[in-house]
């Protein structure tokens, strides 16, 4: 599946940038091959436009924010969050700005400290709801924001694959003497998936401190949720009641590149475990996954007959089937819409 080739993938929300990165200037981001400029309006709300001035096509992300608008770096035309040109410095102020002076605007919102964008006016799903983010006393720790050279589908199925721990994560939490994966309860949703499992894990010394569990071995109660197409939460609860919930998105930049956006939510405090130490351990785990995922084909097939499977691959198979059905439904829909035109010709 080449993500830029399927218009239906434009109908989902994706986290694209930490909102704090917009504090001083507009920033570029490429979502599904679409170049965007992102900035904060005077109300502090994020805005997203196509990163191309309608005058001479300069990149608006190279400009500045002025009066809540993004100002083009070339001749200084300014655009508001709707994409309308609000100021042309070369025109007298009493001259009306033509309505055709505009660029495309996209749905844009802030959630969990990140700016989210949907490239369609008609999203198929709302932004993921994470109730644990709203619980007073829980803390949210931003973890990783970086491009990986692999497909979002590979990242998602890896997140639900409990058969790779003893191999890929042998140096971090994998139980090398037990390669057989733990049993899971799998609950497919209309669009999405939930998996419940009890997973034995190794606790290296740094993690024993992070978790306040002074044992080499422990178990994780896991509740994983897949949000179509490329986001997930992994809610881990340890025997001492500690919750470590990880949100990961593999935001599709292009066919080959996914922007990894990861934060975690915990019900402990900085005095219990420092954010730095938590990030250090999760960095090790994530780097182990990255190394192997970047070696996989980025044109990841949704046709399950194209690769071989084992019983523990069931979540990835469900993902592929749901995505295949989604693509088929929307491609069929487009063909049906095109038919009357073909008949007329
Ligand atoms: S190219 Fe943007 S104002 Fe001229
Ligand atoms: Fe992994």
Short mmCIF file of C-alpha atoms and ligand atoms in Angstrom, two decimals:
data_model
loop_
_atom_site.label_atom_id
_atom_site.label_comp_id
_atom_site.label_asym_id
_atom_site.label_seq_id
_atom_site.Cartn_x
_atom_site.Cartn_y
_atom_site.Cartn_z
CA UNK A 1 0.00 0.00 0.00
CA UNK A 2 1.52 3.27 -1.11
CA UNK A 3 -0.16 5.72 1.23
CA UNK A 4 -0.14 8.71 -1.12
CA UNK A 5 -2.08 6.70 -3.72
CA UNK A 6 -5.22 6.30 -1.59
CA UNK A 7 -7.32 9.43 -1.14
CA UNK A 8 -9.32 7.83 1.69
CA UNK A 9 -6.24 8.12 3.95
CA UNK A 10 -6.68 11.91 3.73
CA UNK A 11 -9.92 11.47 5.70
CA UNK A 12 -8.22 10.79 9.04
CA UNK A 13 -6.66 13.02 11.68
CA UNK A 14 -2.89 12.81 12.17
CA UNK A 15 -0.63 14.45 14.78
CA UNK A 16 1.91 16.46 12.81
CA UNK A 17 3.98 18.64 15.17
CA UNK A 18 4.33 19.53 18.88
CA UNK A 19 2.36 22.74 19.36
CA UNK A 20 5.34 24.21 21.26
CA UNK A 21 7.36 24.08 18.01
CA UNK A 22 5.09 26.81 16.59
CA UNK A 23 5.83 29.33 19.35
CA UNK A 24 8.31 31.44 17.40
CA UNK A 25 7.63 30.94 13.70
CA UNK A 26 5.59 29.02 11.13
CA UNK A 27 6.80 25.50 10.40
CA UNK A 28 6.54 23.15 7.43
CA UNK A 29 5.29 19.56 7.53
CA UNK A 30 4.57 17.14 4.69
CA UNK A 31 1.46 15.01 5.28
CA UNK A 32 0.66 12.29 2.70
CA UNK A 33 2.82 14.17 0.22
CA UNK A 34 0.93 17.43 0.85
CA UNK A 35 3.27 20.28 1.89
CA UNK A 36 1.73 22.21 4.79
CA UNK A 37 2.52 25.40 6.66
CA UNK A 38 1.49 25.43 10.32
CA UNK A 39 1.36 28.40 12.69
CA UNK A 40 -0.47 29.85 15.68
CA UNK A 41 -3.15 32.51 15.25
CA UNK A 42 -3.58 35.47 17.63
CA UNK A 43 -5.91 33.24 19.69
CA UNK A 44 -3.08 30.70 20.07
CA UNK A 45 -4.91 28.21 17.89
CA UNK A 46 -3.05 26.18 15.27
CA UNK A 47 -3.76 26.72 11.57
CA UNK A 48 -2.78 24.67 8.51
CA UNK A 49 -2.62 25.78 4.89
CA UNK A 50 -1.08 24.37 1.74
CA UNK A 51 2.52 25.57 1.82
CA UNK A 52 2.35 27.42 -1.47
CA UNK A 53 1.59 31.08 -2.00
CA UNK A 54 -1.03 31.70 -4.70
CA UNK A 55 1.00 34.64 -6.06
CA UNK A 56 4.30 33.09 -7.18
CA UNK A 57 4.26 29.77 -5.30
CA UNK A 58 6.82 30.63 -2.60
CA UNK A 59 6.79 28.49 0.53
CA UNK A 60 4.72 30.24 3.20
CA UNK A 61 6.56 28.27 5.90
CA UNK A 62 9.63 30.41 5.14
CA UNK A 63 7.67 33.52 6.13
CA UNK A 64 6.67 35.00 9.46
CA UNK A 65 3.52 35.33 11.56
CA UNK A 66 2.08 38.82 11.51
CA UNK A 67 -1.27 39.90 13.03
CA UNK A 68 -2.20 36.23 13.43
CA UNK A 69 -1.67 35.56 9.71
CA UNK A 70 1.16 33.79 7.95
CA UNK A 71 3.06 36.26 5.74
CA UNK A 72 4.71 35.09 2.53
CA UNK A 73 8.51 35.55 2.48
CA UNK A 74 8.46 36.84 -1.13
CA UNK A 75 6.11 39.85 -1.52
CA UNK A 76 4.51 39.72 1.91
CA UNK A 77 0.93 38.66 1.14
CA UNK A 78 -0.66 37.51 4.40
CA UNK A 79 -3.17 34.66 4.82
CA UNK A 80 -5.53 33.89 7.69
CA UNK A 81 -6.42 30.44 9.03
CA UNK A 82 -9.17 30.10 6.38
CA UNK A 83 -6.60 30.63 3.62
CA UNK A 84 -7.98 34.05 2.63
CA UNK A 85 -5.45 36.73 1.72
CA UNK A 86 -5.90 39.54 4.25
CA UNK A 87 -3.11 41.90 3.27
CA UNK A 88 -1.20 42.78 0.12
CA UNK A 89 1.43 45.39 1.08
CA UNK A 90 1.71 46.68 -2.51
CA UNK A 91 -2.02 47.60 -2.75
CA UNK A 92 -3.67 50.74 -1.34
CA UNK A 93 -5.57 49.81 1.85
CA UNK A 94 -8.91 50.86 0.31
CA UNK A 95 -8.54 48.45 -2.61
CA UNK A 96 -10.53 45.23 -2.06
CA UNK A 97 -8.40 42.11 -2.13
CA UNK A 98 -9.73 39.72 -4.81
CA UNK A 99 -11.41 36.62 -3.38
CA UNK A 100 -9.26 34.47 -5.65
CA UNK A 101 -6.21 35.46 -3.60
CA UNK A 102 -6.37 32.42 -1.37
CA UNK A 103 -4.75 29.07 -0.62
CA UNK A 104 -6.32 25.81 0.55
CA UNK A 105 -6.91 25.46 4.29
CA UNK A 106 -7.15 22.18 6.19
CA UNK A 107 -8.86 21.06 9.41
CA UNK A 108 -6.51 21.66 12.30
CA UNK A 109 -6.78 21.17 16.08
CA UNK A 110 -4.65 20.87 19.22
CA UNK A 111 -4.81 17.75 21.38
CA UNK A 112 -2.36 16.25 23.91
CA UNK A 113 0.19 18.99 23.16
CA UNK A 114 0.32 18.26 19.42
CA UNK A 115 -1.17 19.85 16.33
CA UNK A 116 -3.44 17.45 14.43
CA UNK A 117 -4.46 17.88 10.79
CA UNK A 118 -7.06 16.22 8.56
CA UNK A 119 -6.69 16.86 4.83
CA UNK A 120 -10.42 16.33 4.20
CA UNK A 121 -13.44 18.35 5.34
CA UNK A 122 -15.10 15.04 6.11
CA UNK A 123 -13.03 12.93 8.57
CA UNK A 124 -14.10 9.29 8.90
CA UNK A 125 -13.13 9.12 12.60
CA UNK A 126 -12.72 11.69 15.37
CA UNK A 127 -9.36 12.31 17.03
CA UNK A 128 -8.44 9.45 19.39
CA UNK A 129 -9.93 9.89 22.86
CA UNK A 130 -7.49 9.04 25.65
CA UNK A 131 -9.40 9.35 28.97
CA UNK A 132 -6.20 8.82 30.99
CA UNK A 133 -4.90 12.16 29.63
CA UNK A 134 -7.73 13.96 31.45
CA UNK A 135 -7.28 12.28 34.86
CA UNK A 136 -6.05 14.86 37.42
CA UNK A 137 -2.62 13.92 38.73
CA UNK A 138 -1.59 11.92 35.67
CA UNK A 139 1.40 13.34 33.82
CA UNK A 140 1.99 13.44 30.06
CA UNK A 141 5.62 13.09 28.92
CA UNK A 142 6.46 13.90 25.27
CA UNK A 143 8.92 11.22 24.13
CA UNK A 144 9.83 10.99 20.45
CA UNK A 145 9.26 13.08 17.35
CA UNK A 146 11.33 11.82 14.43
CA UNK A 147 11.03 10.44 10.88
CA UNK A 148 11.40 6.69 10.28
CA UNK A 149 11.94 5.19 6.84
CA UNK A 150 9.13 2.65 7.01
CA UNK A 151 5.37 2.41 6.55
CA UNK A 152 2.86 3.24 9.26
CA UNK A 153 1.26 -0.19 8.85
CA UNK A 154 4.55 -1.87 9.79
CA UNK A 155 4.78 0.30 12.92
CA UNK A 156 1.19 -0.46 13.88
CA UNK A 157 1.39 -4.21 13.47
CA UNK A 158 4.71 -4.24 15.30
CA UNK A 159 2.95 -2.54 18.22
CA UNK A 160 0.48 -5.43 18.44
CA UNK A 161 3.01 -8.19 17.75
CA UNK A 162 3.99 -9.93 20.99
CA UNK A 163 6.07 -12.54 19.18
CA UNK A 164 9.12 -10.33 18.62
CA UNK A 165 9.93 -9.38 22.23
CA UNK A 166 12.38 -12.21 22.96
CA UNK A 167 14.27 -11.50 19.70
CA UNK A 168 14.15 -7.74 18.98
CA UNK A 169 13.95 -6.69 22.63
CA UNK A 170 16.41 -9.26 24.02
CA UNK A 171 18.53 -6.40 25.43
CA UNK A 172 15.64 -4.52 27.05
CA UNK A 173 12.46 -6.23 28.26
CA UNK A 174 12.22 -9.47 26.23
CA UNK A 175 12.31 -12.80 28.07
CA UNK A 176 14.87 -14.60 25.91
CA UNK A 177 14.21 -17.99 27.46
CA UNK A 178 10.53 -17.74 26.49
CA UNK A 179 10.03 -16.98 22.76
CA UNK A 180 6.47 -18.30 22.73
CA UNK A 181 4.12 -15.29 22.78
CA UNK A 182 1.59 -14.74 25.55
CA UNK A 183 -2.05 -15.47 24.75
CA UNK A 184 -4.15 -12.47 23.75
CA UNK A 185 -7.80 -11.60 23.62
CA UNK A 186 -8.45 -9.85 20.33
CA UNK A 187 -11.53 -7.66 19.85
CA UNK A 188 -11.95 -6.22 16.33
CA UNK A 189 -13.93 -2.98 16.17
CA UNK A 190 -15.81 -1.59 13.15
CA UNK A 191 -12.76 0.51 12.38
CA UNK A 192 -9.98 -0.43 14.78
CA UNK A 193 -8.94 -3.13 17.17
CA UNK A 194 -8.42 -3.88 20.86
CA UNK A 195 -6.08 -6.49 22.30
CA UNK A 196 -5.80 -7.60 25.92
CA UNK A 197 -2.92 -9.70 27.22
CA UNK A 198 -0.84 -10.54 30.27
CA UNK A 199 2.79 -10.38 29.19
CA UNK A 200 5.81 -11.56 31.23
CA UNK A 201 8.75 -9.14 30.87
CA UNK A 202 12.29 -8.67 32.09
CA UNK A 203 13.02 -5.60 34.23
CA UNK A 204 16.57 -4.32 33.69
CA UNK A 205 17.98 -2.31 36.65
CA UNK A 206 16.99 1.13 35.26
CA UNK A 207 13.49 -0.10 34.62
CA UNK A 208 13.25 -1.56 38.14
CA UNK A 209 13.77 2.00 39.38
CA UNK A 210 11.38 3.50 36.83
CA UNK A 211 8.65 1.05 37.82
CA UNK A 212 9.47 0.81 41.51
CA UNK A 213 9.51 -2.98 41.11
CA UNK A 214 12.75 -4.46 42.51
CA UNK A 215 12.48 -7.76 40.60
CA UNK A 216 14.15 -9.04 37.44
CA UNK A 217 10.85 -10.46 36.16
CA UNK A 218 7.38 -8.96 36.27
CA UNK A 219 4.16 -9.04 34.26
CA UNK A 220 2.37 -6.36 32.29
CA UNK A 221 -1.39 -6.23 32.00
CA UNK A 222 -1.77 -4.79 28.52
CA UNK A 223 -4.69 -3.10 26.79
CA UNK A 224 -3.79 -2.03 23.24
CA UNK A 225 -6.02 0.01 20.97
CA UNK A 226 -5.49 0.57 17.27
CA UNK A 227 -6.92 3.75 15.78
CA UNK A 228 -7.25 3.43 12.01
CA UNK A 229 -4.99 3.98 10.21
CA UNK A 230 -1.70 4.66 12.01
CA UNK A 231 -2.15 5.45 15.72
CA UNK A 232 -2.29 3.25 18.79
CA UNK A 233 -2.31 3.33 22.57
CA UNK A 234 -0.57 0.71 24.67
CA UNK A 235 -1.87 0.87 28.23
CA UNK A 236 0.37 -1.12 30.54
CA UNK A 237 -0.55 -1.71 34.17
CA UNK A 238 2.00 -3.29 36.50
CA UNK A 239 1.22 -5.41 39.60
CA UNK A 240 1.94 -2.42 41.90
CA UNK A 241 -0.77 -0.34 40.16
CA UNK A 242 1.61 1.79 38.10
CA UNK A 243 0.15 2.74 34.71
CA UNK A 244 2.42 3.47 31.76
CA UNK A 245 0.30 4.35 28.73
CA UNK A 246 2.12 4.92 25.46
CA UNK A 247 0.56 6.74 22.52
CA UNK A 248 2.34 6.26 19.20
CA UNK A 249 1.42 7.61 15.80
CA UNK A 250 3.24 6.84 12.57
CA UNK A 251 2.03 9.90 10.70
CA UNK A 252 2.41 9.26 6.95
CA UNK A 253 4.62 11.91 5.38
CA UNK A 254 5.22 10.10 2.10
CA UNK A 255 5.08 6.55 0.79
CA UNK A 256 8.36 5.73 2.48
CA UNK A 257 8.55 8.02 5.51
CA UNK A 258 6.49 8.07 8.70
CA UNK A 259 6.84 10.70 11.41
CA UNK A 260 6.90 8.94 14.77
CA UNK A 261 4.99 10.89 17.41
CA UNK A 262 5.13 9.28 20.85
CA UNK A 263 4.20 10.41 24.32
CA UNK A 264 3.41 8.54 27.50
CA UNK A 265 0.99 9.10 30.36
CA UNK A 266 1.80 7.90 33.87
CA UNK A 267 -0.01 7.90 37.19
CA UNK A 268 3.18 8.49 39.20
CA UNK A 269 5.30 11.60 39.76
CA UNK A 270 8.70 12.98 38.78
CA UNK A 271 9.88 12.08 42.32
CA UNK A 272 8.96 8.43 41.68
CA UNK A 273 10.70 8.25 38.28
CA UNK A 274 12.25 11.06 36.28
CA UNK A 275 10.90 11.79 32.81
CA UNK A 276 14.50 11.58 31.57
CA UNK A 277 14.96 8.04 32.90
CA UNK A 278 11.59 6.92 31.49
CA UNK A 279 12.47 8.32 28.08
CA UNK A 280 15.91 6.68 28.18
CA UNK A 281 14.42 3.21 28.67
CA UNK A 282 11.65 3.70 26.10
CA UNK A 283 14.26 5.08 23.68
CA UNK A 284 16.16 1.82 23.89
CA UNK A 285 12.98 -0.17 23.14
CA UNK A 286 11.93 2.10 20.29
CA UNK A 287 15.42 2.03 18.74
CA UNK A 288 15.35 -1.75 18.74
CA UNK A 289 12.07 -1.66 16.79
CA UNK A 290 13.25 1.09 14.44
CA UNK A 291 16.33 -0.84 13.35
CA UNK A 292 14.33 -3.82 12.14
CA UNK A 293 11.27 -1.90 10.84
CA UNK A 294 13.41 0.27 8.57
CA UNK A 295 14.66 -2.93 6.92
CA UNK A 296 11.11 -3.93 5.86
CA UNK A 297 9.30 -3.12 2.58
CA UNK A 298 7.58 0.25 2.87
CA UNK A 299 5.10 -0.73 0.15
CA UNK A 300 3.43 -2.97 2.75
CA UNK A 301 0.79 -5.29 1.27
CA UNK A 302 -2.75 -5.22 2.67
CA UNK A 303 -3.46 -8.42 0.72
CA UNK A 304 -2.77 -11.08 3.36
CA UNK A 305 -1.76 -13.63 0.73
CA UNK A 306 1.41 -11.65 -0.08
CA UNK A 307 3.32 -12.55 3.11
CA UNK A 308 3.45 -15.61 5.37
CA UNK A 309 1.88 -15.59 8.82
CA UNK A 310 1.87 -17.38 12.19
CA UNK A 311 -0.93 -17.53 14.79
CA UNK A 312 0.32 -14.51 16.77
CA UNK A 313 0.08 -12.33 13.62
CA UNK A 314 -3.69 -12.12 13.99
CA UNK A 315 -3.78 -8.38 14.93
CA UNK A 316 -1.71 -7.49 11.84
CA UNK A 317 -3.98 -9.65 9.67
CA UNK A 318 -7.06 -7.86 11.04
CA UNK A 319 -5.40 -4.50 10.32
CA UNK A 320 -4.62 -5.50 6.75
CA UNK A 321 -8.15 -6.77 6.15
CA UNK A 322 -9.72 -3.60 7.56
CA UNK A 323 -7.43 -1.39 5.49
CA UNK A 324 -8.03 -3.47 2.35
CA UNK A 325 -11.81 -3.17 2.88
CA UNK A 326 -11.51 0.57 3.48
CA UNK A 327 -9.53 1.11 0.28
CA UNK A 328 -11.89 -1.12 -1.70
CA UNK A 329 -15.03 0.60 -0.42
CA UNK A 330 -13.74 4.03 -1.33
CA UNK A 331 -12.28 3.01 -4.64
CA UNK A 332 -15.59 1.36 -5.59
CA UNK A 333 -17.37 4.51 -4.46
CA UNK A 334 -15.20 6.64 -6.71
CA UNK A 335 -15.70 4.34 -9.70
CA UNK A 336 -19.47 4.47 -9.18
CA UNK A 337 -19.38 8.25 -9.07
CA UNK A 338 -17.40 8.29 -12.30
CA UNK A 339 -19.78 6.01 -14.22
CA UNK A 340 -22.38 8.60 -15.33
CA UNK A 341 -19.60 10.69 -16.84
CA UNK A 342 -18.30 7.66 -18.76
CA UNK A 343 -21.82 6.91 -20.09
CA UNK A 344 -22.25 10.48 -21.34
CA UNK A 345 -18.98 10.32 -23.27
S1 LIG B 1 5.03 34.71 -3.89
FE1 LIG B 1 3.94 35.09 -2.09
S2 LIG B 1 3.57 37.19 -2.09
FE2 LIG B 1 4.58 36.85 -3.96
FE1 LIG B 2 8.79 -3.85 19.70
#
